[in-house]
Coordinates of C-alpha atoms in Angstrom, one line a residue:
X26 CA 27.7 4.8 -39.3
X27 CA 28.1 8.1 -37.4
X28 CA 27.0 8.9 -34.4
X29 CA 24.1 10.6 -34.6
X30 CA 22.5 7.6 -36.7
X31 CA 23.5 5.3 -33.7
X32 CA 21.6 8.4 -31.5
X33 CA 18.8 7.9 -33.3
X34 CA 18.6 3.8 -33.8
X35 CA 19.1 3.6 -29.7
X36 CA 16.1 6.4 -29.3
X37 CA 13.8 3.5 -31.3
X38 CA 14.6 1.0 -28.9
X39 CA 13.8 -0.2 -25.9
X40 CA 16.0 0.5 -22.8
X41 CA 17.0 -2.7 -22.1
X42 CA 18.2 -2.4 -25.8
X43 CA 19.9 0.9 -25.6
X44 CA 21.8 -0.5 -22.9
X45 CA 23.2 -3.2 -24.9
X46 CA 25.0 -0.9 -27.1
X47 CA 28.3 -0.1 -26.3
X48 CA 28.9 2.8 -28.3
X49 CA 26.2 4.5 -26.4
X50 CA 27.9 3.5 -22.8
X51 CA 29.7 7.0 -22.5
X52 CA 26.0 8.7 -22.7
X53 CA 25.5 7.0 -18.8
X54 CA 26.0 8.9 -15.7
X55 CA 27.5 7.6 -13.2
X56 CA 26.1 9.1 -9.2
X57 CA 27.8 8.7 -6.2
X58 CA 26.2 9.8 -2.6
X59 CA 26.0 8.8 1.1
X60 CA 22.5 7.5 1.5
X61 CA 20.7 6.2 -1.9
X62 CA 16.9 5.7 -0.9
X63 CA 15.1 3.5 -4.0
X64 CA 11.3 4.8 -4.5
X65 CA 9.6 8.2 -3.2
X66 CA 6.1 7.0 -2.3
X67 CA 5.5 7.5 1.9
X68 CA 8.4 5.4 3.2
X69 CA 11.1 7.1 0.8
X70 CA 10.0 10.3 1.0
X71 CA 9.9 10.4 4.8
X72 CA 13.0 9.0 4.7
X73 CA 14.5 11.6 2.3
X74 CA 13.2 14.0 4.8
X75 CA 14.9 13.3 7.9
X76 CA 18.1 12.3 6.5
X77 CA 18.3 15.5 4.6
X78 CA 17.9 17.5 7.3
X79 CA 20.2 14.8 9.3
X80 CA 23.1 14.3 6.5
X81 CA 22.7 17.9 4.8
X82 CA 22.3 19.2 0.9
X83 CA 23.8 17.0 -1.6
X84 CA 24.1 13.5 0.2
X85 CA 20.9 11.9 0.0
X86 CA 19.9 10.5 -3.7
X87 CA 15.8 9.3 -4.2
X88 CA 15.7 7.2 -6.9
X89 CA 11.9 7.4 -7.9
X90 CA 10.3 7.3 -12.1
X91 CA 7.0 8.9 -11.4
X92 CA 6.2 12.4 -11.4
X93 CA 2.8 12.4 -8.9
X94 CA 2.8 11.4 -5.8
X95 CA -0.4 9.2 -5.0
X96 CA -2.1 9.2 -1.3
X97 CA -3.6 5.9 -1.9
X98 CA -5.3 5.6 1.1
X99 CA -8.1 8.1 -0.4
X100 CA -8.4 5.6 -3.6
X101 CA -11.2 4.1 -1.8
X102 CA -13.2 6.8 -1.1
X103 CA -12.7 8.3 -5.0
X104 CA -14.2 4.5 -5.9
X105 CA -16.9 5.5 -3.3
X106 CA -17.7 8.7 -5.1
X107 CA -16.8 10.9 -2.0
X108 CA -13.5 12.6 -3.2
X109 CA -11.7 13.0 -6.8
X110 CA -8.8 11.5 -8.2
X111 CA -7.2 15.2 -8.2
X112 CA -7.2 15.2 -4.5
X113 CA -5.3 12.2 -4.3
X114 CA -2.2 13.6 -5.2
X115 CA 0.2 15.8 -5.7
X116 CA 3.7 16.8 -7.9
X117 CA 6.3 14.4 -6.7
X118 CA 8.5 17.7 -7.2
X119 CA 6.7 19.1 -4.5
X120 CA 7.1 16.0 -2.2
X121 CA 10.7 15.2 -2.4
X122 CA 12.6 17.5 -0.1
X123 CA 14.8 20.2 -1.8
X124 CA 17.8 18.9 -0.4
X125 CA 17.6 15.3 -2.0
X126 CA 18.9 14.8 -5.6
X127 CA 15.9 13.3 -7.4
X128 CA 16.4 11.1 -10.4
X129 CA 13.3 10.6 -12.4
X130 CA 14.4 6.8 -13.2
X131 CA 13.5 3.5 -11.7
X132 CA 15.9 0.7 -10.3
X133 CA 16.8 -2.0 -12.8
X134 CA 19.2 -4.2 -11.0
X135 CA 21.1 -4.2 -7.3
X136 CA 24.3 -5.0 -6.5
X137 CA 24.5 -4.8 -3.0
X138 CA 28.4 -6.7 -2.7
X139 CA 29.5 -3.8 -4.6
X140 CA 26.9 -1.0 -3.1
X141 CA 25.7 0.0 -6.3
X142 CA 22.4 0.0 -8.6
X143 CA 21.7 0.1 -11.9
X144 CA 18.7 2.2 -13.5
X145 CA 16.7 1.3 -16.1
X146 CA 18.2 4.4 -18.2
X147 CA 21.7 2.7 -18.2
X148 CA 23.0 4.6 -15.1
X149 CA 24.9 3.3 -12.2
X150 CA 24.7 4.8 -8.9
X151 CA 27.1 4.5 -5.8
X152 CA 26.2 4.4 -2.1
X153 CA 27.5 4.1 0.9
X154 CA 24.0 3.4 2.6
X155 CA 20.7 2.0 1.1
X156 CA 16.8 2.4 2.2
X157 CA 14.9 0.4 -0.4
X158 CA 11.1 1.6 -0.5
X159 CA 9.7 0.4 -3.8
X160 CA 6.5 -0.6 -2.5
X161 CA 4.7 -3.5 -4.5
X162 CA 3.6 -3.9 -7.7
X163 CA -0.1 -4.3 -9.5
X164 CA -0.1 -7.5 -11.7
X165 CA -4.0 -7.1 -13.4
X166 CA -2.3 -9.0 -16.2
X167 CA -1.7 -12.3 -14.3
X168 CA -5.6 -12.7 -14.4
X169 CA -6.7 -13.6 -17.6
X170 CA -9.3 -11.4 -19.1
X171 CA -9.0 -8.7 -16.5
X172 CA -7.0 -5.9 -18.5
X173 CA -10.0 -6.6 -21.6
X174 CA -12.6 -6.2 -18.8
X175 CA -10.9 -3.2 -17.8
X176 CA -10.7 -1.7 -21.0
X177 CA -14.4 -1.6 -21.8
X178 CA -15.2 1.7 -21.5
X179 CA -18.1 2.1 -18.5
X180 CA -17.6 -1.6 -17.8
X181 CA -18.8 -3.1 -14.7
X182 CA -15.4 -4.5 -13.8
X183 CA -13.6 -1.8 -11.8
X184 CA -10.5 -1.7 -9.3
X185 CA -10.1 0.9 -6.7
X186 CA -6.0 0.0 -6.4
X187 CA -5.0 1.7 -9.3
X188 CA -5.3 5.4 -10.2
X189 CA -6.1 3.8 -13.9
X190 CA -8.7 2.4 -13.0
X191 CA -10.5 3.8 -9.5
X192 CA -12.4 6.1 -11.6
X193 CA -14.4 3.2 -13.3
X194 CA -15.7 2.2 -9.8
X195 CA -18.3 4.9 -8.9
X196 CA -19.8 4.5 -12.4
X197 CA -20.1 0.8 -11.8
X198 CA -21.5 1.9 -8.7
X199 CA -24.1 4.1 -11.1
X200 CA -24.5 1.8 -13.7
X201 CA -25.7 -1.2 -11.6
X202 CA -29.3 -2.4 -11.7
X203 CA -29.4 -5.8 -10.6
X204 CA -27.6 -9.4 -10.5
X205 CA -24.5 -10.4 -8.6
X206 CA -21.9 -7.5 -7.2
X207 CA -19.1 -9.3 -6.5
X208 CA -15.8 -8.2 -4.8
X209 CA -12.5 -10.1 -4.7
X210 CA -8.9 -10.5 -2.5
X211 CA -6.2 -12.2 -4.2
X212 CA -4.0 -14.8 -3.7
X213 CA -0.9 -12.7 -2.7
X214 CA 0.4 -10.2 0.1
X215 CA -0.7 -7.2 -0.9
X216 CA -1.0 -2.9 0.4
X217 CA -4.3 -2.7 2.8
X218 CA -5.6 -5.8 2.9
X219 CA -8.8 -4.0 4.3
X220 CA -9.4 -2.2 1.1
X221 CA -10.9 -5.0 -0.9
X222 CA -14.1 -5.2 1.7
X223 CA -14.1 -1.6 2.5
X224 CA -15.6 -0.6 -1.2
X225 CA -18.5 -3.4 -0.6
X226 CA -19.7 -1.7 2.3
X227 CA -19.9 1.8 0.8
X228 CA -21.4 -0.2 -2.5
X229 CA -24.1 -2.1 0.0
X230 CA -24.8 1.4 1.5
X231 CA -25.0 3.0 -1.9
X232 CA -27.4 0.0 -2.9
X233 CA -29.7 0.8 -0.2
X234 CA -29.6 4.8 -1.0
X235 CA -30.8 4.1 -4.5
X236 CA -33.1 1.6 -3.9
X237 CA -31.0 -0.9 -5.9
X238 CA -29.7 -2.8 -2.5
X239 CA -33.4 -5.5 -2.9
X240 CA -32.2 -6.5 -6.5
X241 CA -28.2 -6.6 -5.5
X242 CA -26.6 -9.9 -4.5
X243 CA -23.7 -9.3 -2.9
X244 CA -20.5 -11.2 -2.6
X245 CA -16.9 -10.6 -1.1
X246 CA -14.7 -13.6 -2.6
X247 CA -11.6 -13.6 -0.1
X248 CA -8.4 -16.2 -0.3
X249 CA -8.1 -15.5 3.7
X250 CA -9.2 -18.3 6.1
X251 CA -11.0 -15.2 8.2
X252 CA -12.5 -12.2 7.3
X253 CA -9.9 -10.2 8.9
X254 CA -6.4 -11.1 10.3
X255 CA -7.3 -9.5 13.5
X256 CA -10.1 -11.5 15.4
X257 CA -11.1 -8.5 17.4
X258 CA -12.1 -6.7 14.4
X259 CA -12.9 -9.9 12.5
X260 CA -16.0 -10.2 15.1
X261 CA -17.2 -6.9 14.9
X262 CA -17.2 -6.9 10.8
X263 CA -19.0 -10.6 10.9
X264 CA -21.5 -9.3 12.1
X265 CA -21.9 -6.2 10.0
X266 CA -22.1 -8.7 7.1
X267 CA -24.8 -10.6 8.9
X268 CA -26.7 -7.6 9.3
X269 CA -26.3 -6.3 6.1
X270 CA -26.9 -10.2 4.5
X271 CA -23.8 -9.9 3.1
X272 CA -22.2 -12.7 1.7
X273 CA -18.6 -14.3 2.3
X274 CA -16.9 -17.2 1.1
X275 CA -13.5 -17.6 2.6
X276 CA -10.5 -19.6 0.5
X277 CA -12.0 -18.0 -2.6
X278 CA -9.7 -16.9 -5.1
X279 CA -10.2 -15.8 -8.8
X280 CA -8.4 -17.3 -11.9
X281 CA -10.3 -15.9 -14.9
X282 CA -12.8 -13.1 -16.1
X283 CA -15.2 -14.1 -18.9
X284 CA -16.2 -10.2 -20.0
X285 CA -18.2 -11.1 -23.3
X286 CA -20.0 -13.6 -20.7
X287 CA -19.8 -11.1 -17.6
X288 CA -18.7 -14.5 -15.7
X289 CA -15.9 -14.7 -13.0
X290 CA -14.2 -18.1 -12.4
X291 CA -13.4 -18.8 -8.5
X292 CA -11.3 -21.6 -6.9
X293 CA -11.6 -23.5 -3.8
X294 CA -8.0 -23.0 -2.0
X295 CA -8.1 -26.0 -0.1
X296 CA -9.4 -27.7 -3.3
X297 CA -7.9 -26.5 -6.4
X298 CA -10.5 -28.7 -8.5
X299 CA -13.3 -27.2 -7.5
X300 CA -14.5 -24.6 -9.4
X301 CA -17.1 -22.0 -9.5
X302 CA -18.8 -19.5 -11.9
X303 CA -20.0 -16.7 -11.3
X304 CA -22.8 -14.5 -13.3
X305 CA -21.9 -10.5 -12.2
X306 CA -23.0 -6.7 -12.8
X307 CA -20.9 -5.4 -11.1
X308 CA -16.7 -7.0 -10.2
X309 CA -14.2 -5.6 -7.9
X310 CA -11.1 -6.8 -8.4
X311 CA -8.1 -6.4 -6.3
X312 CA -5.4 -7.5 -8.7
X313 CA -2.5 -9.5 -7.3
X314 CA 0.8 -7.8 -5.9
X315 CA 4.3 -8.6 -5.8
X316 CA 7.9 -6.5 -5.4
X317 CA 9.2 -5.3 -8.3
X318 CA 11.1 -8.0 -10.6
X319 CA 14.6 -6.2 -9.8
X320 CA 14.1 -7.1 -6.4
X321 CA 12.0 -10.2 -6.5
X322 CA 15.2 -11.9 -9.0
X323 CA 17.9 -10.8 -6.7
X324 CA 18.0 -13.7 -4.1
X325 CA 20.8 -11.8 -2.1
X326 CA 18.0 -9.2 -1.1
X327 CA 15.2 -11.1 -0.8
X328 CA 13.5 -13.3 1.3
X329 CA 11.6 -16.5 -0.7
X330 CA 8.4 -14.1 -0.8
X331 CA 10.6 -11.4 -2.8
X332 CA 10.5 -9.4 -0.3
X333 CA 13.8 -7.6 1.4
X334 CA 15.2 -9.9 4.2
X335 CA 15.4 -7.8 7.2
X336 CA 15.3 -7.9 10.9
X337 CA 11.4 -7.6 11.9
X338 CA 12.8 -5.0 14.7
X339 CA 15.2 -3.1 13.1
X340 CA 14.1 -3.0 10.1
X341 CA 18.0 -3.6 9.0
X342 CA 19.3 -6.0 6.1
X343 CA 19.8 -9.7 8.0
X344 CA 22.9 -9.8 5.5
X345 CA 23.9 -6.1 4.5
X346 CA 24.6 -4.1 7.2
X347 CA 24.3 -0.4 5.5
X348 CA 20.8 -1.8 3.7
X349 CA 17.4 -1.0 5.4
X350 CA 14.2 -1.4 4.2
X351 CA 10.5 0.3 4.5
X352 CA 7.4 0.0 3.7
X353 CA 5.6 -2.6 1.7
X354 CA 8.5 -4.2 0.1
X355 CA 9.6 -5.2 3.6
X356 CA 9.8 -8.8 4.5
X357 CA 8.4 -7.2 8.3
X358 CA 5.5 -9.3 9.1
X359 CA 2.8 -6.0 9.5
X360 CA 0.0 -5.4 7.6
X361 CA 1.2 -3.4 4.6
X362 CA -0.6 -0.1 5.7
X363 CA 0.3 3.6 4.9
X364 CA 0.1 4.4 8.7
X365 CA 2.7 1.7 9.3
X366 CA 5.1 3.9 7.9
X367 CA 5.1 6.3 10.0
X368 CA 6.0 4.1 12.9
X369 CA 8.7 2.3 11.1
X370 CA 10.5 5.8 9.8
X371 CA 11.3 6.9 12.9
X372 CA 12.8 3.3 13.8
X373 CA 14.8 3.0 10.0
X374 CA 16.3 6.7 10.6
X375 CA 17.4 6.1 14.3
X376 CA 19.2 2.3 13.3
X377 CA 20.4 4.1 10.1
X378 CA 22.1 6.9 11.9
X379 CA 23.6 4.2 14.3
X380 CA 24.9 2.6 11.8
X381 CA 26.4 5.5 10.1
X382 CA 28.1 6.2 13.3
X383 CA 29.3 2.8 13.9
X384 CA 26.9 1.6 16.9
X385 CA 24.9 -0.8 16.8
X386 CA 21.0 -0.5 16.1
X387 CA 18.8 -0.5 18.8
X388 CA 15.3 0.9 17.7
X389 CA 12.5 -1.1 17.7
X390 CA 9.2 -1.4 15.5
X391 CA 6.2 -3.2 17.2
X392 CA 4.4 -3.9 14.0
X393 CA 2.0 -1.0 14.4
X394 CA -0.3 -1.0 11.9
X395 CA -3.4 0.9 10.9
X396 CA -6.5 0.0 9.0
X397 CA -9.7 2.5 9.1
X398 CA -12.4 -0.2 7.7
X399 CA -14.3 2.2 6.0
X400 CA -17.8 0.4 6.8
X401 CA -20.2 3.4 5.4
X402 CA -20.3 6.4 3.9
X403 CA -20.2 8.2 7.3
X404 CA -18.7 4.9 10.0
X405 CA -15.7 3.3 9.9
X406 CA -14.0 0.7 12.2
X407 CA -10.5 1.8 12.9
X408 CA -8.3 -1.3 13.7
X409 CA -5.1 -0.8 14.9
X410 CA -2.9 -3.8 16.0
X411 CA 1.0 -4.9 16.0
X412 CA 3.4 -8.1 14.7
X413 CA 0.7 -10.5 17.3
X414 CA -2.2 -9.5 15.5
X415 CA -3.2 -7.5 19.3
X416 CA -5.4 -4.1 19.2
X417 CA -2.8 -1.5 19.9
X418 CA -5.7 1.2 19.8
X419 CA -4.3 5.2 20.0
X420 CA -7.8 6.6 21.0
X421 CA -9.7 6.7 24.5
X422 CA -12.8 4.9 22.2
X423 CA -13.8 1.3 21.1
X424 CA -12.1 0.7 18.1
X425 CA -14.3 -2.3 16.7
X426 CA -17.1 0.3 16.5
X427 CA -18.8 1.9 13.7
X428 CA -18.0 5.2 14.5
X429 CA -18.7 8.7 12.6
X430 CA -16.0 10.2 14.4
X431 CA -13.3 7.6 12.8
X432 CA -14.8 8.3 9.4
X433 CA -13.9 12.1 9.7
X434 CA -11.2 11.2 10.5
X435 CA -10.2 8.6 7.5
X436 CA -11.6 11.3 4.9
X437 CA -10.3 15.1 6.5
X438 CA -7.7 14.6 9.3
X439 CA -5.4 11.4 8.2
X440 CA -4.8 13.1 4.4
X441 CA -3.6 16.4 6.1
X442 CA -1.7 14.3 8.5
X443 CA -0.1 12.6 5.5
X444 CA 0.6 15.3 3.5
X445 CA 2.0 18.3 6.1
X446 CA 3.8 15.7 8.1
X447 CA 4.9 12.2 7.2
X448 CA 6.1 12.3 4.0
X449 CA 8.0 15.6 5.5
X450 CA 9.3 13.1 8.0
X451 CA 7.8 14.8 10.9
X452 CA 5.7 12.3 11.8
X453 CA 6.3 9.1 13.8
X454 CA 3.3 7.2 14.4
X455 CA 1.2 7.5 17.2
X456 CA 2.9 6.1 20.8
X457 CA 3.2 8.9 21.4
X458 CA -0.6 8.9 22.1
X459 CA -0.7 6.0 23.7
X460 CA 2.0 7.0 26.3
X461 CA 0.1 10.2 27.0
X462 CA -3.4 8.1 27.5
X463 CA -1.4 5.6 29.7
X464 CA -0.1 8.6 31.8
X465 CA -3.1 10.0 31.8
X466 CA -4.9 7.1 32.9
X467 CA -2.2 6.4 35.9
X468 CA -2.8 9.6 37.3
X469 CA -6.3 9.2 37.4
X470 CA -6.0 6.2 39.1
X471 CA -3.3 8.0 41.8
X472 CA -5.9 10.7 42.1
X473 CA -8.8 8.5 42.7
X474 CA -6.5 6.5 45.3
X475 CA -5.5 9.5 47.3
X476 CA -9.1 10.6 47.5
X477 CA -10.3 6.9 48.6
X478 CA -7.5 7.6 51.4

């Protein structure tokens, strides 16, 4: 067989195929490079930004297989019919710095003993330092019936998690006239864990504009033993569900979807046996999450979660020195929030570069996290908190209060932010804001004391 018939077998098969043929092998490229950062979402790609400019052209290698470059946090508000899909991203081209070698090709296997990985296309690729920012995966397939429901085409199962699918949610949103509107949080860590509660305010509020909200029963299905991790905001959106009769069953979780029968199965958490059906019109389902399988396997990496095993503080490998982690694949107790990001980038390049120099990391993240709970079309609760699960608020306002002024902020101000400053690694949370309020705050007081003197 010559060689262009074996060219053209390997091109009909599979990857993990083509890579079994060893008369192919000499068609992989082999890369070597200083700092290797695996994924380009908002961790990676900050992290390709300050290294760049730290390390120089040529020494930084993203690793990342999709071409657009997603702002999820807006997926809400396109499932709320207030901004498009379009402006959720852009070119991942555009993203990545200029200085970074991007390969359009996803991780398939680490070998962290020997400070390599293996892609999926065949190619190995040798580092002397690792940042691992996959993020997490969407698993819609582990409920059965869910990818059929999502497949019916102006169905009134909908998901605002994946660009796939957010679009279906706003037409739900249109297409509802009565019955059950249920919304769901799975049994599993997952990115925002506001999200899943945010889209059944703007739905209630929708309900209410088009005179549907009388014939709507409305229902938020949550695993959690609260309705938020963070009591202070917890109390504030209890309420809002009372006001708004609003129902919530906690230790909730769905197994199966029924489309044909527009029924959703639910199980008690605290007992499995007991079961409960549910008639809808309209399902929100936030699918369940996980790392991706190269990481979740490798049990030198991870934690018993799948998730990378490092320091909470320093965001460093607890086994691998030169490995750091960021972002949602972290084993870092924090909510799994885009703003948390920008607090931990500035922690991972400051250890990194230690490192690199032979010093010992000393940077430490707090755990800052941010979660605008999108309560309205125009309020919004903006919960901020650390690691204890305390409000670690950046603003001289209430933060468990519907506020117009946080909503502006959540749709205008926090994209731009995103866009012309943390992903170009100029951007490292907000202490900075917090120090300045603090100061501001003491010399007030000084003031106040010399003039009571």
């Amino acid at each position: 067989m010559n060689s262009l018939k074996v060219v053209n077998i390997a091109l009909r098969l599979s990857r993990s195929q083509v890579r079994a043929f060893s008369v192919t092998s000499n068609n992989y490229e082999s890369h070597k490079c200083k700092l290797l950062i695996v994924g380009g979402g908002a961790g990676g790609s900050a992290e390709a930004a300050k290294f760049t400019k730290t390390l120089g052209t040529n020494q930084v290698i993203v690793l990342e297989p999709k071409d657009k470059h997603y702002y999820q946090p807006l997926f809400t508000l396109v499932g709320g019919g207030m901004k498009t899909l379009s402006q959720t991203w852009r070119p991942m081209s555009q993203v990545l710095p200029s200085a970074a070698k991007w390969i359009r090709d996803a991780a398939s296997e680490f070998d962290p003993k020997n400070n390599t990985v293996l892609t999926e296309n065949g190619d190995k690729i040798e580092y002397d330092f690792l940042i691992i920012a996959t993020g997490l995966v969407l698993h819609y397939d582990k409920i059965p019936g869910l990818l059929e429901a999502l497949s019916e085409p102006n169905g009134p199962v909908c998901s605002n998690y994946s660009p796939k699918y957010v679009d279906r949610t706003f037409a739900a949103f249109k297409n509802f006239k009565e019955g059950n509107a249920v919304f769901t949080f799975p049994n599993s860590p997952l990115k925002c864990p506001g999200a899943p509660q945010k889209v059944m305010y703007l739905f209630d509020e929708y309900a209410r504009k088009t005179n549907k909200r009388k014939s709507a029963n409305i229902i938020y299905n949550t695993t959690l033993p609260n309705i938020f991790g963070v009591k202070h905001y917890a109390d504030a959106l209890w309420k809002i569900c009372e006001k708004r009769d609003l129902k919530v069953n906690l230790r909730t979780n769905l197994v199966k979807i029924y489309p044909h029968k527009k029924q959703a199965l639910f199980e008690n958490m605290d007992n499995p046996e007991q079961k409960m059906t549910l008639d809808y019109e309209l399902l929100h389902v936030t699918p369940p999450q996980s790392t991706p399988d190269c990481l979740r396997n490798n049990k030198e990496l991870t934690n018993e979660l799948g998730f990378v095993d490092v320091n909470k503080d320093t965001l460093q490998h607890v086994k691998f020195s030169n490995i750091f982690a960021i972002g949602d694949c972290s084993s870092s107790p924090n909510s799994k929030t885009a703003a948390s990001v920008g607090s931990q980038s500035k922690v991972v390049h400051a250890n990194l570069l230690a490192v690199m120099n032979g010093k010992k990391p000393s940077a430490v993240y707090n755990g800052y996290a941010s979660c605008p709970l999108t309560t309205g079309y125009w309020s919004c609760i903006m919960a901020e908190f650390d690691y204890s699960l305390t409000p670690l608020e950046s603003f001289p306002l209430e933060g468990s209060k519907e506020r117009l002024t946080m909503m502006l902020m959540k749709r205008e101000f926090l994209p731009f932010l995103y866009w012309q400053f943390l992903v170009k690694g100029l951007w490292n949370g907000p202490g900075w804001i917090r120090k300045l309020l603090v100061a501001l705050k003491l010399k007030e007081k000084n003031v106040t004391e010399l003039q009571l003197k």
